[in-house]
Coordinates of C-alpha atoms in Angstrom, one line a residue:
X19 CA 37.1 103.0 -193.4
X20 CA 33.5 101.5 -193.5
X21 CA 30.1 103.8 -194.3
X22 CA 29.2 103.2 -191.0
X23 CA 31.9 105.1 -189.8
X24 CA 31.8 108.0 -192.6
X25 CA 27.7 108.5 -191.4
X26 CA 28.6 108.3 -187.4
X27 CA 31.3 110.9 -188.1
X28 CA 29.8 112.6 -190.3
X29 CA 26.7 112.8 -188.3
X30 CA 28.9 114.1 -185.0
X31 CA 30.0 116.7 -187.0
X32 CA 26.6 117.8 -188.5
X33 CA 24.9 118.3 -185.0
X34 CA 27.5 119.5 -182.9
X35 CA 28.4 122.5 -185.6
X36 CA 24.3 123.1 -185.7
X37 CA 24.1 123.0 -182.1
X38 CA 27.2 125.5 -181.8
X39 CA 25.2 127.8 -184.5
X40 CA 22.0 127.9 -182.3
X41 CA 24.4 128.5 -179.0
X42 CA 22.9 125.6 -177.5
X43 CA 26.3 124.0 -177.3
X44 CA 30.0 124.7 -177.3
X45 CA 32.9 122.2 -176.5
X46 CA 35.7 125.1 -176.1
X47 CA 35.4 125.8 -171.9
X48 CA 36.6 129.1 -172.7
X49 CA 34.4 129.9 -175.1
X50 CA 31.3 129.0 -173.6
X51 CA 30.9 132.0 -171.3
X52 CA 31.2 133.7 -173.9
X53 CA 27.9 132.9 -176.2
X54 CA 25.2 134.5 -173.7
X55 CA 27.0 137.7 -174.3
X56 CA 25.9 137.6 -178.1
X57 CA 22.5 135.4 -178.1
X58 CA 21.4 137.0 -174.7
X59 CA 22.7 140.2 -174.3
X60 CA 23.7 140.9 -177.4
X61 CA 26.6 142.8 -176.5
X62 CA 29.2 141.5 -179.1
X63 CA 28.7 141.1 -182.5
X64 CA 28.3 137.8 -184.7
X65 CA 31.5 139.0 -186.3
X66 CA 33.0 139.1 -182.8
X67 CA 31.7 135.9 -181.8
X68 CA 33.7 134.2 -184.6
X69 CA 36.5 135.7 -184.0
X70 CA 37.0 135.2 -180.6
X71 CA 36.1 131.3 -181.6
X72 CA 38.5 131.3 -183.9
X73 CA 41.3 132.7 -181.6
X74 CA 40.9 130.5 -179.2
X75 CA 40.5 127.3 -180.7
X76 CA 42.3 126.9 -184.3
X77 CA 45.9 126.9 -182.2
X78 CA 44.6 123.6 -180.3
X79 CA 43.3 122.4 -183.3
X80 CA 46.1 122.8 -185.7
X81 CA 49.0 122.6 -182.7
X82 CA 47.3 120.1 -180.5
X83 CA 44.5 118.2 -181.3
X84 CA 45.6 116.9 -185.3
X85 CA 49.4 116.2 -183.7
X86 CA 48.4 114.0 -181.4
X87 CA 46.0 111.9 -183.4
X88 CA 48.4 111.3 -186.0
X89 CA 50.8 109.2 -184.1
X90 CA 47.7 106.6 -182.7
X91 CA 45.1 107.1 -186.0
X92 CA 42.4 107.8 -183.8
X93 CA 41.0 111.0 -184.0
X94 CA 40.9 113.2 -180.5
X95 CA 38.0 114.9 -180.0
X96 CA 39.2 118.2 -179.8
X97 CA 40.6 118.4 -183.5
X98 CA 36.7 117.5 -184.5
X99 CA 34.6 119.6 -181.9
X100 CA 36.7 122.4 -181.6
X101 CA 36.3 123.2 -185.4
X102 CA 32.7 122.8 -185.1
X103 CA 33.1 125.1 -182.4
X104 CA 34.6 128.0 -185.6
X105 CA 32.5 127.0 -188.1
X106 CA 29.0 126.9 -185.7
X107 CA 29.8 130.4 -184.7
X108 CA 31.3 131.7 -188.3
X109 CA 28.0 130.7 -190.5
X110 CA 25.3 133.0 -189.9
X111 CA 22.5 132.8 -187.4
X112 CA 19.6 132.2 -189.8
X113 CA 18.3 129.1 -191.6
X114 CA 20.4 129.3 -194.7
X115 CA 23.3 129.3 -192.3
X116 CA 21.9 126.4 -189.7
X117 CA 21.9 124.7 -193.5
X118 CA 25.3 125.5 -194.1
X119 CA 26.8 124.7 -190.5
X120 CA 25.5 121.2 -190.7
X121 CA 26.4 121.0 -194.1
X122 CA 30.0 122.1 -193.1
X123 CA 29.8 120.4 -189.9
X124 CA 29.5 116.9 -191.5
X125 CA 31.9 117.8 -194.0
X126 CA 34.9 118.5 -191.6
X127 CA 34.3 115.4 -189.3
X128 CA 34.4 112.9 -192.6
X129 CA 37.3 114.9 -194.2
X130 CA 39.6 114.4 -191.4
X131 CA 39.0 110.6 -191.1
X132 CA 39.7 110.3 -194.4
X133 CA 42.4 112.4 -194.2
X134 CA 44.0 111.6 -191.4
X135 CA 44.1 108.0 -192.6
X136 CA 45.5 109.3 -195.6
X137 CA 48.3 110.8 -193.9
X138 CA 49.0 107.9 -192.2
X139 CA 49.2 105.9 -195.6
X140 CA 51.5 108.9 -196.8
X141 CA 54.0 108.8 -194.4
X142 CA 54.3 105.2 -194.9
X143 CA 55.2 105.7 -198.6
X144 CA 58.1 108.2 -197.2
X145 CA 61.5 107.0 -197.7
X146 CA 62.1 107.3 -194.3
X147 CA 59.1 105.6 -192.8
X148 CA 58.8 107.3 -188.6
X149 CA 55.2 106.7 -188.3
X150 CA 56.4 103.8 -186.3
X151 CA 58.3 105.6 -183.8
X152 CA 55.9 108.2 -183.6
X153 CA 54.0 105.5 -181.7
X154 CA 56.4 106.0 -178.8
X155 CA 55.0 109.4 -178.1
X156 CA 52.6 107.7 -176.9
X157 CA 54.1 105.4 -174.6
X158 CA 54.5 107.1 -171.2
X159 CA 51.1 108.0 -171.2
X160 CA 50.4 104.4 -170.4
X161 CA 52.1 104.8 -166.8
X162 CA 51.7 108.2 -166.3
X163 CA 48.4 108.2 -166.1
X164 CA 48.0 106.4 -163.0
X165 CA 50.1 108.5 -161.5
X166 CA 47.4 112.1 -161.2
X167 CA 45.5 110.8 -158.3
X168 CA 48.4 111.2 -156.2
X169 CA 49.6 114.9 -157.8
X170 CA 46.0 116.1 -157.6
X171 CA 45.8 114.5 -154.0
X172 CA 49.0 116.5 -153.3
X173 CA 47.6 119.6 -155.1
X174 CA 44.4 119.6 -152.8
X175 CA 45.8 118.0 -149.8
X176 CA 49.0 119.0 -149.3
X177 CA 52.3 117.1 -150.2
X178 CA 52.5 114.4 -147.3
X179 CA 48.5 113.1 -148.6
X180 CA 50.3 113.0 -152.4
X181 CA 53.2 111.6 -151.5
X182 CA 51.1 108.5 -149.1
X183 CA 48.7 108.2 -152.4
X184 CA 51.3 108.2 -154.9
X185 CA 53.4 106.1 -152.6
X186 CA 51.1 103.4 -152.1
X187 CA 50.0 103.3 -156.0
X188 CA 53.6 102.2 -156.8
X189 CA 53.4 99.8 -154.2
X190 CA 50.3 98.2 -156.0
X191 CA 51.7 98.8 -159.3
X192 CA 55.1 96.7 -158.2
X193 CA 52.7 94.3 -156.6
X194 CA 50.1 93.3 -159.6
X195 CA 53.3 94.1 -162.3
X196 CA 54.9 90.5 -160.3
X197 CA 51.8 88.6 -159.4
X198 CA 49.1 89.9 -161.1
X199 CA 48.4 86.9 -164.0
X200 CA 47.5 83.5 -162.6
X201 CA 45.5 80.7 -164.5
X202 CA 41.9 79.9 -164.2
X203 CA 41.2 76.1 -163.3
X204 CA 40.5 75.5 -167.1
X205 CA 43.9 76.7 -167.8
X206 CA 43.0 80.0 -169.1
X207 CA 45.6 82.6 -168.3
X208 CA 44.2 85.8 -166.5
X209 CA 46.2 89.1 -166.2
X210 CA 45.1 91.7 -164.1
X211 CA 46.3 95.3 -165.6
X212 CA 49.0 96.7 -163.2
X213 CA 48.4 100.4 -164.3
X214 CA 44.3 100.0 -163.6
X215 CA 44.9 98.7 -160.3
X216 CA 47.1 102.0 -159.3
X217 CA 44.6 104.1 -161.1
X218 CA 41.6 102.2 -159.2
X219 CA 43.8 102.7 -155.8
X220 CA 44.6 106.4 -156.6
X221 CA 41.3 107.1 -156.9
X222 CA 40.1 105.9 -154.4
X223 CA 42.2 107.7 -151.7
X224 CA 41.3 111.2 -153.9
X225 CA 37.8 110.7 -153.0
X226 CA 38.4 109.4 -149.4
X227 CA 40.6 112.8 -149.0
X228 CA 38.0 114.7 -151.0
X229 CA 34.6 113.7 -148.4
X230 CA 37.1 114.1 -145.2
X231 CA 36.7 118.3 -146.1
X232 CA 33.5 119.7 -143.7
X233 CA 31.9 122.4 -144.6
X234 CA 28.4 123.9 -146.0
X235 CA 28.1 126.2 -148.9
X236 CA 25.3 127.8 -151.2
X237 CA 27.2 128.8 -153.9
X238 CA 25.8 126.4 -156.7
X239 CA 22.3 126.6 -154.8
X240 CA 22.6 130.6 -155.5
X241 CA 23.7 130.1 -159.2
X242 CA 20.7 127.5 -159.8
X243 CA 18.0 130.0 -158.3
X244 CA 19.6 133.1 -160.5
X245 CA 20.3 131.6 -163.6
X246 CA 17.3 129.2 -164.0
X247 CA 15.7 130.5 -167.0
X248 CA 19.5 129.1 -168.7
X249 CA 19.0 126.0 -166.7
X250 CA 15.9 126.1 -168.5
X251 CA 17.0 127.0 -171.9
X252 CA 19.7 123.5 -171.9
X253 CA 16.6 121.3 -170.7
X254 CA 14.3 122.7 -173.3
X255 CA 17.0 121.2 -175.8
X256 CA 17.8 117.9 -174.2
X257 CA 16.8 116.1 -177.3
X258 CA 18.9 117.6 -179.3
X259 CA 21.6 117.5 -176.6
X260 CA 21.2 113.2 -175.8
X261 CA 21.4 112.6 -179.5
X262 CA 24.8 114.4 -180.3
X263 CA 25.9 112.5 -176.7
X264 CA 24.6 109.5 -178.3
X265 CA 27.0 110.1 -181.5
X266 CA 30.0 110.6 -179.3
X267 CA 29.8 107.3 -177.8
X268 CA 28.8 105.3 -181.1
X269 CA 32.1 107.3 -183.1
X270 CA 33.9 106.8 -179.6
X271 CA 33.0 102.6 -179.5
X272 CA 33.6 102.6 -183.4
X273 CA 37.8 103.8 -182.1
X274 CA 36.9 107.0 -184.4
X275 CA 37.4 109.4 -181.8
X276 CA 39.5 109.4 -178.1
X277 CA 38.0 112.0 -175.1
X278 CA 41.4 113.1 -174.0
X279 CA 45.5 112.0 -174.7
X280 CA 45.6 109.5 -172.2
X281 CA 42.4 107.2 -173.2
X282 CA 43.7 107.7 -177.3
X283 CA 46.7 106.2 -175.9
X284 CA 45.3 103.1 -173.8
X285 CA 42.8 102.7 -176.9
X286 CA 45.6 102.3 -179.4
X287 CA 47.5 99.5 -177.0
X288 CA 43.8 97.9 -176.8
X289 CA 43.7 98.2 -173.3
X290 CA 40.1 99.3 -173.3
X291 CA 39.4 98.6 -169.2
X292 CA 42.4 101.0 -168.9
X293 CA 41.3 103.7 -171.0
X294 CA 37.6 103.3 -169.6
X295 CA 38.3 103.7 -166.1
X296 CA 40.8 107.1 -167.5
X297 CA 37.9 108.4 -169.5
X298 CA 35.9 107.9 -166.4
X299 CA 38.0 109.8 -163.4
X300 CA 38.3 112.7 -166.3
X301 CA 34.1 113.0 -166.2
X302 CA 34.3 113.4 -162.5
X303 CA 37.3 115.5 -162.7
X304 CA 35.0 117.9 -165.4
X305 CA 31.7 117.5 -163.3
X306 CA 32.1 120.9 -161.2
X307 CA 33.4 123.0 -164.9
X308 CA 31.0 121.7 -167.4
X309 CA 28.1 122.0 -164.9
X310 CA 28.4 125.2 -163.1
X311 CA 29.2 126.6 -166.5
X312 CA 25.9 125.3 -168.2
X313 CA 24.2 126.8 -165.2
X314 CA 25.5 130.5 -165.8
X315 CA 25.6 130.4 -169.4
X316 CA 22.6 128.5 -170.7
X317 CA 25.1 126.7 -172.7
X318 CA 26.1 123.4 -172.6
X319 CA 29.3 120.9 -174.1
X320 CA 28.0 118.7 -176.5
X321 CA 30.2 116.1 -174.7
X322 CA 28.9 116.7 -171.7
X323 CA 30.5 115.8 -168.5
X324 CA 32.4 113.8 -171.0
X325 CA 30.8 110.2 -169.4
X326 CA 29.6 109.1 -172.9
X327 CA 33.7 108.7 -174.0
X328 CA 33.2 105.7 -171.4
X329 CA 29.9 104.3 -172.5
X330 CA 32.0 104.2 -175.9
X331 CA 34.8 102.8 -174.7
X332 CA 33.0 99.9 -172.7
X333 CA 31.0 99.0 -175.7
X334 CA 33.7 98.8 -178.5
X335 CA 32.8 97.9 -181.7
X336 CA 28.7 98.2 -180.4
X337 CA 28.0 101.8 -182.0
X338 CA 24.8 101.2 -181.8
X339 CA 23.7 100.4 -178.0
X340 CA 27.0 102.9 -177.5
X341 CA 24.3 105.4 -179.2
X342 CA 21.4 104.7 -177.1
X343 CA 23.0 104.5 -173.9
X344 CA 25.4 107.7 -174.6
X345 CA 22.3 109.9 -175.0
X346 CA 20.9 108.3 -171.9
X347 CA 23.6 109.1 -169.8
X348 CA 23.1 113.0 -171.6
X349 CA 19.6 112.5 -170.9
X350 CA 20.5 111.9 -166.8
X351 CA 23.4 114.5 -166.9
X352 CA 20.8 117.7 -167.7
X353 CA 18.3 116.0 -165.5
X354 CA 20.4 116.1 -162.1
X355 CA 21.9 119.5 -163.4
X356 CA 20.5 121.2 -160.9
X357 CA 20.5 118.6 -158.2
X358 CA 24.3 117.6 -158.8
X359 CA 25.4 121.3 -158.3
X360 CA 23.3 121.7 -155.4
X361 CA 24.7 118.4 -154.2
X362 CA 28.6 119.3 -154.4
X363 CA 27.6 122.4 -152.0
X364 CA 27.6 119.5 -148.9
X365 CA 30.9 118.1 -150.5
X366 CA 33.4 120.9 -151.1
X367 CA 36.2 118.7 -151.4
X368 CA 34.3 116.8 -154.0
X369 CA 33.5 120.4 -155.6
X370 CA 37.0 121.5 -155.4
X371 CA 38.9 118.3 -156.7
X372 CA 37.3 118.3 -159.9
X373 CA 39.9 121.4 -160.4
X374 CA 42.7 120.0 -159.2
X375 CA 42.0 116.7 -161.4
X376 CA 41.7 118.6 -164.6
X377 CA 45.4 119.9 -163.4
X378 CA 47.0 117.0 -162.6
X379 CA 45.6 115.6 -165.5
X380 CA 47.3 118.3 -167.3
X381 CA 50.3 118.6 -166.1
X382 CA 50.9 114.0 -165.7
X383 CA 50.3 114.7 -170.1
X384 CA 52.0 117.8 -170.6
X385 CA 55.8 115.2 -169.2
X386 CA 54.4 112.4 -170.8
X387 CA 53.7 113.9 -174.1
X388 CA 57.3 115.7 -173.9
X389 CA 59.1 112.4 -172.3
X390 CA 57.7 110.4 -175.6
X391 CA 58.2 113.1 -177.9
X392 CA 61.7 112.7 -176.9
X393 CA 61.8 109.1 -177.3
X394 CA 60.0 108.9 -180.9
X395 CA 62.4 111.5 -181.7
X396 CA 65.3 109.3 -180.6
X397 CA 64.0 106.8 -182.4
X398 CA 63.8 109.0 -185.6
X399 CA 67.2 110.7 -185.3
X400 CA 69.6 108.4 -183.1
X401 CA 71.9 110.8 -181.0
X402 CA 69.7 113.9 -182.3
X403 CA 66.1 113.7 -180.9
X404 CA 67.0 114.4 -177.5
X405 CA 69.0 117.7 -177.8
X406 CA 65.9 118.7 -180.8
X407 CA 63.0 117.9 -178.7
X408 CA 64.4 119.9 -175.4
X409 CA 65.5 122.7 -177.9
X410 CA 62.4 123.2 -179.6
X411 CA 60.2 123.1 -175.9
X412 CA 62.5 125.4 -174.5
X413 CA 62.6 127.9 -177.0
X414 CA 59.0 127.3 -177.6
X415 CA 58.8 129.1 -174.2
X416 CA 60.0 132.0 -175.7
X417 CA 57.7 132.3 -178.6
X418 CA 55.5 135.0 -179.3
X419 CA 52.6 132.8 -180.1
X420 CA 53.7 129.1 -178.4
X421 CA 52.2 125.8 -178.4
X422 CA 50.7 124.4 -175.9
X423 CA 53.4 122.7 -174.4
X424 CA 51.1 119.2 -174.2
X425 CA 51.6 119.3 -178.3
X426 CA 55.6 120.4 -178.0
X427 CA 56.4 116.4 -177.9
X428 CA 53.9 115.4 -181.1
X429 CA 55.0 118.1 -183.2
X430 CA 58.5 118.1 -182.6
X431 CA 58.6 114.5 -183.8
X432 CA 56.3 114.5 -186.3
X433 CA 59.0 117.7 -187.8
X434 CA 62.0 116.2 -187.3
X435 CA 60.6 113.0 -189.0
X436 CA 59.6 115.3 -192.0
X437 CA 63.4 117.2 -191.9
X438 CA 64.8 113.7 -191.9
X439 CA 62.9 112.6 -195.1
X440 CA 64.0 115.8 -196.6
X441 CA 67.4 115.7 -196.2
X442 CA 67.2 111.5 -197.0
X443 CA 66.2 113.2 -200.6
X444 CA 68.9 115.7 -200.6
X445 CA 71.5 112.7 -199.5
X446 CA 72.2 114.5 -196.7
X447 CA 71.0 111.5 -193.9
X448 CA 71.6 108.0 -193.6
X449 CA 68.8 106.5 -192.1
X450 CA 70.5 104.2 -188.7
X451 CA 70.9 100.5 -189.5

């Protein structure tokens, strides 16, 4: 772990807690509608505030957003900005606390680097070492994730469009899988990535299906005209806005941080193209939330769209034009804010699949997540992991307080690895030959 990467971090953690503070940014979706009621109309409490920040994001953080950066030691973003999310809204709205947020801020996002690593290094030292299989989770996110165009297709569409999209993904993914590397005249070998291809494919018939929907509406045109002193507010801090954008891509080329499950995974493997192009259909697929909830709160994500997670991925290892070109593209994102929203009113199917993405997207994870769960726990716990990692998602289920069932997988392996170790101790396990 290099300065470089402590101060980028560090930095990320800084603005987007100050940001949070001043309610000029907040990553949680559900939280954002939430801020106007204290800074505008003041009709909850700062006390309130925090709490309800607190409520709705340590779960993800603790249950989702640490597990799954364990198994790839790259750091998903929600573990970092939803805590900046708590402590932005927990330190007080005054100067001493603006202090203290960035102070804070900074503090979290180089603690868990380091610590995360340090974990990593632990669980090597175990005498049971599972951080190897807990790679696997991982694994079916690889395919998987060329599979959502056609399940949001089929969401949107209708079964028959889902099943022609998916259907004719596999078809390419078959087809590039046997002929896809070939050898350049100088002898080079070129391979073409089979699950890129399908993605590439997939999208494409989402937004062919997407434009085919007619109609005319003035529903983002009526939220622009009666929220545009917000609209106003997020442009008057654009500055501010670009350079925490700009951060994200620089920690994002500097493999510090992953936007979502699926690029952490791709990232890991080093297929960057891959993970670009995921990064990518998830910023279209957040377009429609992140912008028409800007527009009614006065609040933006400090991640944006999330478009600067593929101006990091594209310029691996170059934090620094990753830095000036992420807060460019934050720059353009709160320039068309208006225009954009207005725009999507001549597209509804545009306007409407940026739902269905987000839960296709969802759901493609939430099997893949549980599917490689399975596996690393397998791999942990021959003849055990399957019957564990079903048991503890179903009765999950049945909790009064559940994960989130895309963390079930990652934690479930990452306990039974921990049980095993214990009972290694106790002379209780043999570890399989």
């Amino acid at each position: 772990m290099d300065v470089l990467q402590l101060v980028v971090i560090g930095a990320l953690g800084a603005m987007a807690t100050i940001l949070t503070n001043r309610g000029i940014a907040i990553f949680n979706d559900g939280l954002r509608p939430i801020m106007p009621e204290y800074f505008d109309d003041h009709a909850i409490s700062r006390q309130e505030l925090a709490a309800t920040s607190f409520a709705v994001s340590f779960g993800l953080v603790i249950g989702f957003g640490i597990p799954v950066s364990i198994g790839a030691s790259i750091l998903l973003i929600h573990s970092v900005l939803l805590m900046t999310d708590i402590i932005g809204t927990w330190t007080p709205n005054t100067k001493m606390g603006l202090v203290l947020a960035g102070v804070l801020g900074a503090a979290w996002g180089i603690g868990l680097t380091l610590g995360l690593q340090f974990i990593v290094d632990l669980f090597a030292l175990l005498p049971v070492n599972f951080l190897d299989a807990l790679g696997a989770v991982g694994n079916p996110i690889v395919v998987a994730f060329s599979l959502f165009p056609g399940i949001a297709v089929a969401y949107q569409h209708g079964f028959n469009k889902g099943a022609l999209t998916a259907g004719v993904g596999a078809f390419v993914l078959v087809l590039v899988r046997q002929f896809g590397t070939f050898n350049l005249p100088g002898g080079q070998a070129v391979t073409i990535s089979a699950e890129g291809m399908t993605l590439l494919t997939g999208m494409l018939f989402m937004l062919y299906f997407a434009v085919r929907v007619k109609g005319e509406s003035t529903e983002n045109q009526n939220l622009v005209n009666i929220f545009a002193e917000r609209v106003k507010k997020i442009r008057k801090n654009m500055i501010l806005l670009s350079l925490t954008g700009g951060l994200v891509a620089a920690a994002t080329s500097l493999t510090l941080i992953a936007g979502d499950p699926i690029s952490l995974s791709l990232m890991d493997s080093g297929q960057f193209g891959e993970a670009a192009l995921a990064a990518f259909a998830r910023g279209i697929g957040f377009i429609p939330l992140v912008f028409s909830t800007a527009i009614v709160t006065g609040v933006y994500s400090p991640a944006g769209a999330t478009f600067v997670f593929t101006v990091g991925i594209l310029l691996q290892g170059n934090p620094i034009f990753a830095f000036i070109l992420g807060a460019l593209v934050m720059l353009i994102e709160i320039s068309l804010l208006s225009g954009a929203a207005k725009g999507l009113d001549r597209f509804p199917g545009v306007r409407e699949m940026g739902e269905h993405i987000r839960s296709a997207m969802n759901r493609v994870l939430e099997v893949a997540l549980l599917i490689g769960g399975a596996l690393a726990s397998e791999q942990i716990a021959p003849g055990i992991g399957f019957f564990w990692v079903i048991g503890v998602y179903l009765l999950n289920r049945t909790a009064k307080k559940p994960l989130v069932d895309m963390a079930v997988g990652p934690v479930a392996a990452i306990v039974l690895g921990i049980i095993v170790n214990i009972l290694f101790l106790l002379n209780l396990w043999t570890p399989a030959a």
